[in-house]
Amino acid sequence: AKVAGKNGYRFYSRAMEQAVSRRVRMEQDLRGAWERGELSLVYQPIYNVADKRLAGAEALLRWQHPVHGPVAPSVFIDVAEQSGLIEVIGPEVVRAACRDAMRWRQRGGAANALFVSINVSARQLRSGDFRDQMLAALGESGLPPELIHMELTETTVLNDEEQARKILGHLRDSGIKVWLDDFGTGFSGLSHLRRVPVDGVKIDRSFIADVMRDPDDLALTSAIIAMAHSLGMTVIAEGVEKEGQFDLLRSRNCDLAQGYWLGYPLGLDEFMALID
Ligand code: C2E
Ligand code: CA
Ligand code: CA
Ligand code: CA
């Protein structure tokens, strides 16, 4: 291989070229990855803050590349989104999550009430038959609709408020719950909450990270919880890594929490071992 020249521009453009071809290669590799069994779901437990009982789980996608090993979701989901592959993978994720949730429900007892939370990207929400896909997956699985939660980011919902509001309205009419993910990072503000049809907000982990040190972050977190409650919404805190963060959240009446201190994302069997 040639040594990079002193010419900064040439070096820079080479690096860009490499980044582009890496993306193209990743897109090719990602095509058919679900069918080949390289993609799978893990489940991160979500707990009630008041009594620390298991409430549900967030489904998180994993890609085990046959040569490169595990690929970070932040990287490959972006590729899937840009290329449109998310419209193929997304419905598989929904079907698999519903099927898995039915498996843990079969244990009965407390497992009957556990919800499964699924991440939905902007492109997925806007794809023509998203609503029908969701309802079909639900019907197929036999899962009660209120046990399916969809997580959408603020920007997904607010960029195209009219259309998004319509789709979300339909899904909520069928009983599915809708959450605003990464809440607080978009700075669209609490006032928008009145206008978007959601059941709850997920406070972004960047706020939770500093909640014990930074009085501003604690004030913001407390304000989000109080405001959401006054609008009849539920609040999840994500990224809880320390007991002290959990204790603060409990003192502010946060409803639900998830994070490494409470539990890592787990394979289905390991997650099911947490039940009871
Ligand atoms: P997200 O929806 O904000 O998911 C939470 C991320 O935080 C997950 O990263 C999770 O593993 C991580 N996490 C959980 N607890 C902690 C903690 O205590 N500390 C820290 N530092 N991190 C924690 P992951 O699995 O790498 O996923 C990254 C992002 O990829 C997700 O962010 C979500 O936006 C996207 N994603 C994952 N699965 C799917 C999917 O099935 N569909 C779509 N559209 N997006 C997905
Ligand atoms: Ca999420
Ligand atoms: Ca999040
Ligand atoms: Ca801060």
mmCIF file of C-alpha atoms and ligand atoms in Angstrom:
data_model
loop_
_atom_site.group_PDB
_atom_site.id
_atom_site.type_symbol
_atom_site.label_atom_id
_atom_site.label_comp_id
_atom_site.label_asym_id
_atom_site.label_seq_id
_atom_site.Cartn_x
_atom_site.Cartn_y
_atom_site.Cartn_z
ATOM 1 C CA ALA A 1 0.000 0.000 0.000
ATOM 2 C CA LYS A 2 1.135 3.549 -0.712
ATOM 3 C CA VAL A 3 2.117 5.857 2.103
ATOM 4 C CA ALA A 4 -0.180 8.888 2.368
ATOM 5 C CA GLY A 5 1.427 11.969 0.747
ATOM 6 C CA LYS A 6 2.140 15.244 2.459
ATOM 7 C CA ASN A 7 -0.671 16.825 0.539
ATOM 8 C CA GLY A 8 -3.361 17.272 3.148
ATOM 9 C CA TYR A 9 -6.149 17.597 0.620
ATOM 10 C CA ARG A 10 -5.302 14.389 -1.139
ATOM 11 C CA PHE A 11 -5.107 12.576 2.165
ATOM 12 C CA TYR A 12 -8.440 14.000 3.253
ATOM 13 C CA SER A 13 -10.201 13.014 0.052
ATOM 14 C CA ARG A 14 -8.744 9.511 0.309
ATOM 15 C CA ALA A 15 -10.089 9.192 3.821
ATOM 16 C CA MET A 16 -13.484 10.334 2.627
ATOM 17 C CA GLU A 17 -13.424 7.876 -0.222
ATOM 18 C CA GLN A 18 -12.648 5.106 2.212
ATOM 19 C CA ALA A 19 -15.474 6.177 4.498
ATOM 20 C CA VAL A 20 -17.896 6.171 1.575
ATOM 21 C CA SER A 21 -16.852 2.758 0.317
ATOM 22 C CA ARG A 22 -17.030 1.397 3.872
ATOM 23 C CA ARG A 23 -20.619 2.586 3.998
ATOM 24 C CA VAL A 24 -21.422 1.041 0.637
ATOM 25 C CA ARG A 25 -19.861 -2.243 1.726
ATOM 26 C CA MET A 26 -21.763 -2.181 4.989
ATOM 27 C CA GLU A 27 -24.992 -1.594 3.106
ATOM 28 C CA GLN A 28 -24.282 -4.598 0.885
ATOM 29 C CA ASP A 29 -23.471 -6.753 3.903
ATOM 30 C CA LEU A 30 -26.584 -5.614 5.730
ATOM 31 C CA ARG A 31 -28.792 -6.652 2.810
ATOM 32 C CA GLY A 32 -30.127 -10.097 3.673
ATOM 33 C CA ALA A 33 -28.516 -10.056 7.126
ATOM 34 C CA TRP A 34 -31.862 -10.789 8.795
ATOM 35 C CA GLU A 35 -32.513 -13.814 6.582
ATOM 36 C CA ARG A 36 -29.010 -15.121 7.274
ATOM 37 C CA GLY A 37 -29.636 -14.887 11.013
ATOM 38 C CA GLU A 38 -26.976 -12.245 11.675
ATOM 39 C CA LEU A 39 -29.461 -9.811 13.228
ATOM 40 C CA SER A 40 -31.056 -10.493 16.592
ATOM 41 C CA LEU A 41 -32.854 -8.737 19.405
ATOM 42 C CA VAL A 42 -31.734 -8.267 22.989
ATOM 43 C CA TYR A 43 -34.016 -7.062 25.764
ATOM 44 C CA GLN A 44 -33.093 -4.470 28.358
ATOM 45 C CA PRO A 45 -35.298 -4.692 31.466
ATOM 46 C CA ILE A 46 -37.364 -1.652 32.484
ATOM 47 C CA TYR A 47 -38.430 -1.362 36.130
ATOM 48 C CA ASN A 48 -41.098 0.449 38.095
ATOM 49 C CA VAL A 49 -39.243 3.027 40.159
ATOM 50 C CA ALA A 50 -41.576 2.927 43.168
ATOM 51 C CA ASP A 51 -41.219 -0.801 43.928
ATOM 52 C CA LYS A 52 -38.403 -1.917 41.583
ATOM 53 C CA ARG A 53 -40.595 -4.533 39.984
ATOM 54 C CA LEU A 54 -40.015 -5.550 36.376
ATOM 55 C CA ALA A 55 -42.393 -3.631 34.070
ATOM 56 C CA GLY A 56 -41.213 -4.537 30.578
ATOM 57 C CA ALA A 57 -38.270 -4.448 28.216
ATOM 58 C CA GLU A 58 -36.842 -2.431 25.361
ATOM 59 C CA ALA A 59 -35.976 -4.474 22.273
ATOM 60 C CA LEU A 60 -32.554 -3.505 20.912
ATOM 61 C CA LEU A 61 -31.203 -4.730 17.596
ATOM 62 C CA ARG A 62 -27.785 -6.416 17.332
ATOM 63 C CA TRP A 63 -25.768 -7.269 14.228
ATOM 64 C CA GLN A 64 -23.135 -9.958 14.341
ATOM 65 C CA HIS A 65 -21.140 -9.429 11.148
ATOM 66 C CA PRO A 66 -19.700 -12.778 9.912
ATOM 67 C CA VAL A 67 -16.219 -11.240 9.496
ATOM 68 C CA HIS A 68 -16.071 -8.073 11.611
ATOM 69 C CA GLY A 69 -18.071 -9.324 14.599
ATOM 70 C CA PRO A 70 -20.566 -7.101 16.432
ATOM 71 C CA VAL A 71 -21.300 -3.753 14.747
ATOM 72 C CA ALA A 72 -22.492 -0.779 16.828
ATOM 73 C CA PRO A 73 -26.241 -0.161 16.365
ATOM 74 C CA SER A 74 -25.639 3.584 16.085
ATOM 75 C CA VAL A 75 -23.573 2.816 12.970
ATOM 76 C CA PHE A 76 -25.573 0.135 11.160
ATOM 77 C CA ILE A 77 -28.991 1.554 11.962
ATOM 78 C CA ASP A 78 -27.916 4.802 10.382
ATOM 79 C CA VAL A 79 -26.858 2.858 7.266
ATOM 80 C CA ALA A 80 -30.178 0.982 7.277
ATOM 81 C CA GLU A 81 -32.048 4.266 7.593
ATOM 82 C CA GLN A 82 -30.130 6.079 4.816
ATOM 83 C CA SER A 83 -30.343 3.150 2.394
ATOM 84 C CA GLY A 84 -33.988 2.364 3.038
ATOM 85 C CA LEU A 85 -33.128 -1.132 4.318
ATOM 86 C CA ILE A 86 -34.866 -0.159 7.566
ATOM 87 C CA GLU A 87 -38.151 -0.630 5.721
ATOM 88 C CA VAL A 88 -37.252 -4.317 5.349
ATOM 89 C CA ILE A 89 -35.615 -4.844 8.741
ATOM 90 C CA GLY A 90 -38.101 -2.770 10.765
ATOM 91 C CA PRO A 91 -41.125 -5.026 10.177
ATOM 92 C CA GLU A 92 -39.005 -8.099 11.049
ATOM 93 C CA VAL A 93 -38.043 -6.430 14.327
ATOM 94 C CA VAL A 94 -41.692 -5.759 15.138
ATOM 95 C CA ARG A 95 -42.708 -9.348 14.350
ATOM 96 C CA ALA A 96 -39.834 -10.859 16.331
ATOM 97 C CA ALA A 97 -40.414 -8.619 19.359
ATOM 98 C CA CYS A 98 -44.130 -9.506 19.438
ATOM 99 C CA ARG A 99 -43.324 -13.199 19.115
ATOM 100 C CA ASP A 100 -40.760 -13.012 21.945
ATOM 101 C CA ALA A 101 -43.176 -11.093 24.156
ATOM 102 C CA MET A 102 -45.762 -13.832 23.609
ATOM 103 C CA ARG A 103 -43.166 -16.377 24.735
ATOM 104 C CA TRP A 104 -42.568 -14.677 28.046
ATOM 105 C CA ARG A 105 -46.306 -14.145 28.523
ATOM 106 C CA GLN A 106 -46.801 -17.887 28.393
ATOM 107 C CA ARG A 107 -45.209 -18.018 31.817
ATOM 108 C CA GLY A 108 -48.348 -16.361 33.168
ATOM 109 C CA GLY A 109 -48.542 -14.456 36.445
ATOM 110 C CA ALA A 110 -46.588 -11.205 36.496
ATOM 111 C CA ALA A 111 -45.263 -11.915 32.984
ATOM 112 C CA ASN A 112 -48.766 -11.224 31.638
ATOM 113 C CA ALA A 113 -48.376 -7.509 32.168
ATOM 114 C CA LEU A 114 -44.839 -6.984 30.821
ATOM 115 C CA PHE A 115 -44.668 -4.634 27.845
ATOM 116 C CA VAL A 116 -42.213 -4.694 24.961
ATOM 117 C CA SER A 117 -40.883 -1.392 23.690
ATOM 118 C CA ILE A 118 -39.784 -1.154 20.036
ATOM 119 C CA ASN A 119 -37.689 1.582 18.430
ATOM 120 C CA VAL A 120 -39.197 3.045 15.280
ATOM 121 C CA SER A 121 -37.209 5.357 13.026
ATOM 122 C CA ALA A 122 -38.521 8.326 11.040
ATOM 123 C CA ARG A 123 -38.351 6.523 7.737
ATOM 124 C CA GLN A 124 -40.230 3.532 9.110
ATOM 125 C CA LEU A 125 -43.026 5.681 10.466
ATOM 126 C CA ARG A 126 -43.461 7.422 7.111
ATOM 127 C CA SER A 127 -43.318 4.267 4.979
ATOM 128 C CA GLY A 128 -46.764 3.910 3.427
ATOM 129 C CA ASP A 129 -48.035 0.796 5.149
ATOM 130 C CA PHE A 130 -46.398 1.165 8.556
ATOM 131 C CA ARG A 131 -49.676 1.267 10.401
ATOM 132 C CA ASP A 132 -50.975 -1.858 8.658
ATOM 133 C CA GLN A 133 -47.683 -3.666 9.287
ATOM 134 C CA MET A 134 -47.914 -2.902 12.991
ATOM 135 C CA LEU A 135 -51.495 -4.055 13.224
ATOM 136 C CA ALA A 136 -50.766 -7.208 11.201
ATOM 137 C CA ALA A 137 -47.825 -8.110 13.457
ATOM 138 C CA LEU A 138 -50.038 -7.560 16.476
ATOM 139 C CA GLY A 139 -52.841 -9.674 15.079
ATOM 140 C CA GLU A 140 -50.444 -12.473 14.131
ATOM 141 C CA SER A 141 -48.876 -12.587 17.573
ATOM 142 C CA GLY A 142 -52.029 -12.268 19.649
ATOM 143 C CA LEU A 143 -50.326 -9.789 21.973
ATOM 144 C CA PRO A 144 -52.665 -7.283 23.643
ATOM 145 C CA PRO A 145 -52.029 -3.924 21.895
ATOM 146 C CA GLU A 146 -51.390 -2.025 25.123
ATOM 147 C CA LEU A 147 -48.320 -4.196 25.724
ATOM 148 C CA ILE A 148 -46.663 -2.845 22.578
ATOM 149 C CA HIS A 149 -44.852 0.417 23.077
ATOM 150 C CA MET A 150 -43.288 2.321 20.197
ATOM 151 C CA GLU A 151 -40.328 4.625 20.825
ATOM 152 C CA LEU A 152 -39.961 7.576 18.483
ATOM 153 C CA THR A 153 -37.533 10.454 18.745
ATOM 154 C CA GLU A 154 -38.690 14.020 19.141
ATOM 155 C CA THR A 155 -37.428 14.971 15.685
ATOM 156 C CA THR A 156 -39.241 12.034 14.078
ATOM 157 C CA VAL A 157 -42.514 13.226 15.482
ATOM 158 C CA LEU A 158 -42.050 16.953 15.181
ATOM 159 C CA ASN A 159 -40.441 17.294 11.743
ATOM 160 C CA ASP A 160 -43.642 16.387 10.025
ATOM 161 C CA GLU A 161 -46.153 16.959 12.722
ATOM 162 C CA GLU A 162 -49.272 16.674 10.624
ATOM 163 C CA GLN A 163 -48.545 13.306 9.026
ATOM 164 C CA ALA A 164 -46.861 11.861 12.090
ATOM 165 C CA ARG A 165 -49.738 12.945 14.279
ATOM 166 C CA LYS A 166 -52.215 11.170 12.031
ATOM 167 C CA ILE A 167 -50.303 7.864 11.996
ATOM 168 C CA LEU A 168 -49.703 8.007 15.740
ATOM 169 C CA GLY A 169 -53.341 8.810 16.373
ATOM 170 C CA HIS A 170 -54.417 5.708 14.451
ATOM 171 C CA LEU A 171 -51.973 3.479 16.299
ATOM 172 C CA ARG A 172 -53.016 4.844 19.674
ATOM 173 C CA ASP A 173 -56.663 4.280 18.761
ATOM 174 C CA SER A 174 -55.784 0.608 18.376
ATOM 175 C CA GLY A 175 -54.321 0.614 21.900
ATOM 176 C CA ILE A 176 -50.585 0.766 21.145
ATOM 177 C CA LYS A 177 -48.588 3.090 23.441
ATOM 178 C CA VAL A 178 -46.283 5.729 22.025
ATOM 179 C CA TRP A 179 -43.193 7.139 23.733
ATOM 180 C CA LEU A 180 -40.993 10.096 22.856
ATOM 181 C CA ASP A 181 -37.418 8.790 23.036
ATOM 182 C CA ASP A 182 -34.295 10.813 23.902
ATOM 183 C CA PHE A 183 -36.585 13.484 25.281
ATOM 184 C CA GLY A 184 -34.982 16.813 26.125
ATOM 185 C CA THR A 185 -32.241 16.687 23.501
ATOM 186 C CA GLY A 186 -34.275 18.224 20.681
ATOM 187 C CA PHE A 187 -35.060 21.417 22.589
ATOM 188 C CA SER A 188 -38.411 21.465 20.903
ATOM 189 C CA GLY A 189 -39.518 22.073 24.435
ATOM 190 C CA LEU A 190 -42.158 20.957 26.812
ATOM 191 C CA SER A 191 -44.818 23.095 25.151
ATOM 192 C CA HIS A 192 -44.818 20.755 22.124
ATOM 193 C CA LEU A 193 -45.899 17.918 24.348
ATOM 194 C CA ARG A 194 -49.414 19.263 24.396
ATOM 195 C CA ARG A 195 -49.710 18.851 20.643
ATOM 196 C CA VAL A 196 -48.226 15.434 19.997
ATOM 197 C CA PRO A 197 -50.263 12.363 20.785
ATOM 198 C CA VAL A 198 -47.917 10.399 23.033
ATOM 199 C CA ASP A 199 -48.368 8.376 26.203
ATOM 200 C CA GLY A 200 -45.060 9.228 27.754
ATOM 201 C CA VAL A 201 -41.529 10.553 27.481
ATOM 202 C CA LYS A 202 -38.154 8.922 27.924
ATOM 203 C CA ILE A 203 -35.718 11.359 29.500
ATOM 204 C CA ASP A 204 -32.460 11.223 27.558
ATOM 205 C CA ARG A 205 -29.564 9.602 29.355
ATOM 206 C CA SER A 206 -27.409 12.726 28.993
ATOM 207 C CA PHE A 207 -29.593 14.362 31.681
ATOM 208 C CA ILE A 208 -29.472 11.326 33.953
ATOM 209 C CA ALA A 209 -25.664 11.080 33.620
ATOM 210 C CA ASP A 210 -25.118 14.355 35.492
ATOM 211 C CA VAL A 211 -28.162 14.427 37.698
ATOM 212 C CA MET A 212 -26.129 13.893 40.890
ATOM 213 C CA ARG A 213 -23.518 16.604 40.167
ATOM 214 C CA ASP A 214 -25.217 19.192 38.020
ATOM 215 C CA PRO A 215 -28.078 21.110 39.681
ATOM 216 C CA ASP A 216 -29.289 22.258 36.236
ATOM 217 C CA ASP A 217 -29.721 18.709 35.028
ATOM 218 C CA LEU A 218 -31.550 17.776 38.202
ATOM 219 C CA ALA A 219 -33.813 20.808 37.807
ATOM 220 C CA LEU A 220 -34.533 19.921 34.170
ATOM 221 C CA THR A 221 -35.206 16.281 35.003
ATOM 222 C CA SER A 222 -37.567 17.270 37.812
ATOM 223 C CA ALA A 223 -39.336 19.769 35.535
ATOM 224 C CA ILE A 224 -39.791 17.198 32.765
ATOM 225 C CA ILE A 225 -41.280 14.702 35.236
ATOM 226 C CA ALA A 226 -43.638 17.264 36.783
ATOM 227 C CA MET A 227 -44.753 18.655 33.416
ATOM 228 C CA ALA A 228 -45.283 15.219 31.869
ATOM 229 C CA HIS A 229 -47.332 14.143 34.890
ATOM 230 C CA SER A 230 -49.472 17.266 34.732
ATOM 231 C CA LEU A 231 -50.263 16.312 31.117
ATOM 232 C CA GLY A 232 -51.191 12.784 32.184
ATOM 233 C CA MET A 233 -48.062 11.219 30.708
ATOM 234 C CA THR A 234 -45.729 8.548 32.062
ATOM 235 C CA VAL A 235 -41.973 9.119 32.421
ATOM 236 C CA ILE A 236 -39.058 6.706 31.887
ATOM 237 C CA ALA A 237 -35.486 7.613 32.778
ATOM 238 C CA GLU A 238 -32.823 5.839 30.721
ATOM 239 C CA GLY A 239 -29.111 5.405 31.371
ATOM 240 C CA VAL A 240 -29.397 4.840 35.125
ATOM 241 C CA GLU A 241 -25.902 3.657 36.016
ATOM 242 C CA LYS A 242 -25.778 4.406 39.753
ATOM 243 C CA GLU A 243 -27.925 3.791 42.774
ATOM 244 C CA GLY A 244 -27.795 7.514 43.628
ATOM 245 C CA GLN A 245 -29.386 8.400 40.293
ATOM 246 C CA PHE A 246 -32.147 5.908 40.923
ATOM 247 C CA ASP A 247 -32.775 7.315 44.423
ATOM 248 C CA LEU A 248 -33.020 10.858 43.045
ATOM 249 C CA LEU A 249 -35.461 9.715 40.366
ATOM 250 C CA ARG A 250 -37.580 8.007 43.011
ATOM 251 C CA SER A 251 -37.635 11.195 45.087
ATOM 252 C CA ARG A 252 -38.977 13.033 41.994
ATOM 253 C CA ASN A 253 -41.670 10.395 41.353
ATOM 254 C CA CYS A 254 -40.262 9.171 38.048
ATOM 255 C CA ASP A 255 -42.395 6.214 36.934
ATOM 256 C CA LEU A 256 -40.008 3.821 35.171
ATOM 257 C CA ALA A 257 -36.260 3.420 34.763
ATOM 258 C CA GLN A 258 -33.693 1.429 32.819
ATOM 259 C CA GLY A 259 -29.913 1.429 32.739
ATOM 260 C CA TYR A 260 -26.838 -0.639 33.455
ATOM 261 C CA TRP A 261 -27.317 -0.330 37.235
ATOM 262 C CA LEU A 262 -30.721 -2.003 36.860
ATOM 263 C CA GLY A 263 -29.848 -4.406 34.070
ATOM 264 C CA TYR A 264 -27.960 -4.845 30.809
ATOM 265 C CA PRO A 265 -29.617 -5.785 27.526
ATOM 266 C CA LEU A 266 -30.050 -9.591 27.558
ATOM 267 C CA GLY A 267 -30.793 -12.400 25.138
ATOM 268 C CA LEU A 268 -34.367 -13.687 25.289
ATOM 269 C CA ASP A 269 -33.595 -16.660 27.529
ATOM 270 C CA GLU A 270 -31.582 -14.569 29.983
ATOM 271 C CA PHE A 271 -34.320 -11.956 30.061
ATOM 272 C CA MET A 272 -36.924 -14.626 30.752
ATOM 273 C CA ALA A 273 -34.811 -15.839 33.655
ATOM 274 C CA LEU A 274 -35.424 -12.420 35.304
ATOM 275 C CA ILE A 275 -39.177 -12.987 35.406
ATOM 276 C CA ASP A 276 -40.436 -14.009 38.887
HETATM 277 P P1 C2E B 1 -31.785 4.228 22.254
HETATM 278 O O1 C2E B 1 -33.155 3.950 21.739
HETATM 279 O O2 C2E B 1 -31.587 5.499 23.001
HETATM 280 O O3 C2E B 1 -31.413 2.949 23.137
HETATM 281 C C1 C2E B 1 -30.739 3.013 24.364
HETATM 282 C C2 C2E B 1 -29.268 2.751 24.198
HETATM 283 O O4 C2E B 1 -28.610 3.000 25.439
HETATM 284 C C3 C2E B 1 -28.949 1.306 23.838
HETATM 285 O O5 C2E B 1 -27.805 1.339 22.998
HETATM 286 C C4 C2E B 1 -28.618 0.704 25.203
HETATM 287 O O6 C2E B 1 -27.809 -0.448 25.120
HETATM 288 C C5 C2E B 1 -27.889 1.850 25.840
HETATM 289 N N1 C2E B 1 -27.927 1.839 27.314
HETATM 290 C C6 C2E B 1 -28.807 1.221 28.114
HETATM 291 N N2 C2E B 1 -28.545 1.464 29.422
HETATM 292 C C7 C2E B 1 -27.454 2.262 29.444
HETATM 293 C C8 C2E B 1 -26.684 2.860 30.506
HETATM 294 O O7 C2E B 1 -26.956 2.702 31.687
HETATM 295 N N3 C2E B 1 -25.635 3.636 30.128
HETATM 296 C C9 C2E B 1 -25.300 3.833 28.818
HETATM 297 N N4 C2E B 1 -24.238 4.597 28.542
HETATM 298 N N5 C2E B 1 -26.007 3.290 27.797
HETATM 299 C C10 C2E B 1 -27.074 2.516 28.106
HETATM 300 P P2 C2E B 1 -27.709 0.480 21.669
HETATM 301 O O8 C2E B 1 -28.312 -0.883 21.897
HETATM 302 O O9 C2E B 1 -26.294 0.568 21.207
HETATM 303 O O10 C2E B 1 -28.642 1.228 20.638
HETATM 304 C C11 C2E B 1 -28.295 2.480 20.116
HETATM 305 C C12 C2E B 1 -29.443 3.086 19.357
HETATM 306 O O11 C2E B 1 -29.745 2.335 18.176
HETATM 307 C C13 C2E B 1 -30.743 3.114 20.139
HETATM 308 O O12 C2E B 1 -30.719 4.192 21.038
HETATM 309 C C14 C2E B 1 -31.759 3.261 19.025
HETATM 310 O O13 C2E B 1 -31.867 4.607 18.629
HETATM 311 C C15 C2E B 1 -31.128 2.474 17.901
HETATM 312 N N6 C2E B 1 -31.782 1.145 17.815
HETATM 313 C C16 C2E B 1 -31.514 0.003 18.490
HETATM 314 N N7 C2E B 1 -32.329 -1.007 18.110
HETATM 315 C C17 C2E B 1 -33.139 -0.491 17.147
HETATM 316 C C18 C2E B 1 -34.219 -1.028 16.328
HETATM 317 O O14 C2E B 1 -34.650 -2.208 16.447
HETATM 318 N N8 C2E B 1 -34.801 -0.165 15.433
HETATM 319 C C19 C2E B 1 -34.405 1.136 15.304
HETATM 320 N N9 C2E B 1 -35.035 1.916 14.417
HETATM 321 N N10 C2E B 1 -33.415 1.672 16.061
HETATM 322 C C20 C2E B 1 -32.788 0.875 16.962
HETATM 323 CA CA CA B 2 -35.095 3.735 22.563
HETATM 324 CA CA CA B 3 -33.074 6.773 24.123
HETATM 325 CA CA CA B 4 -24.754 18.817 32.383
#
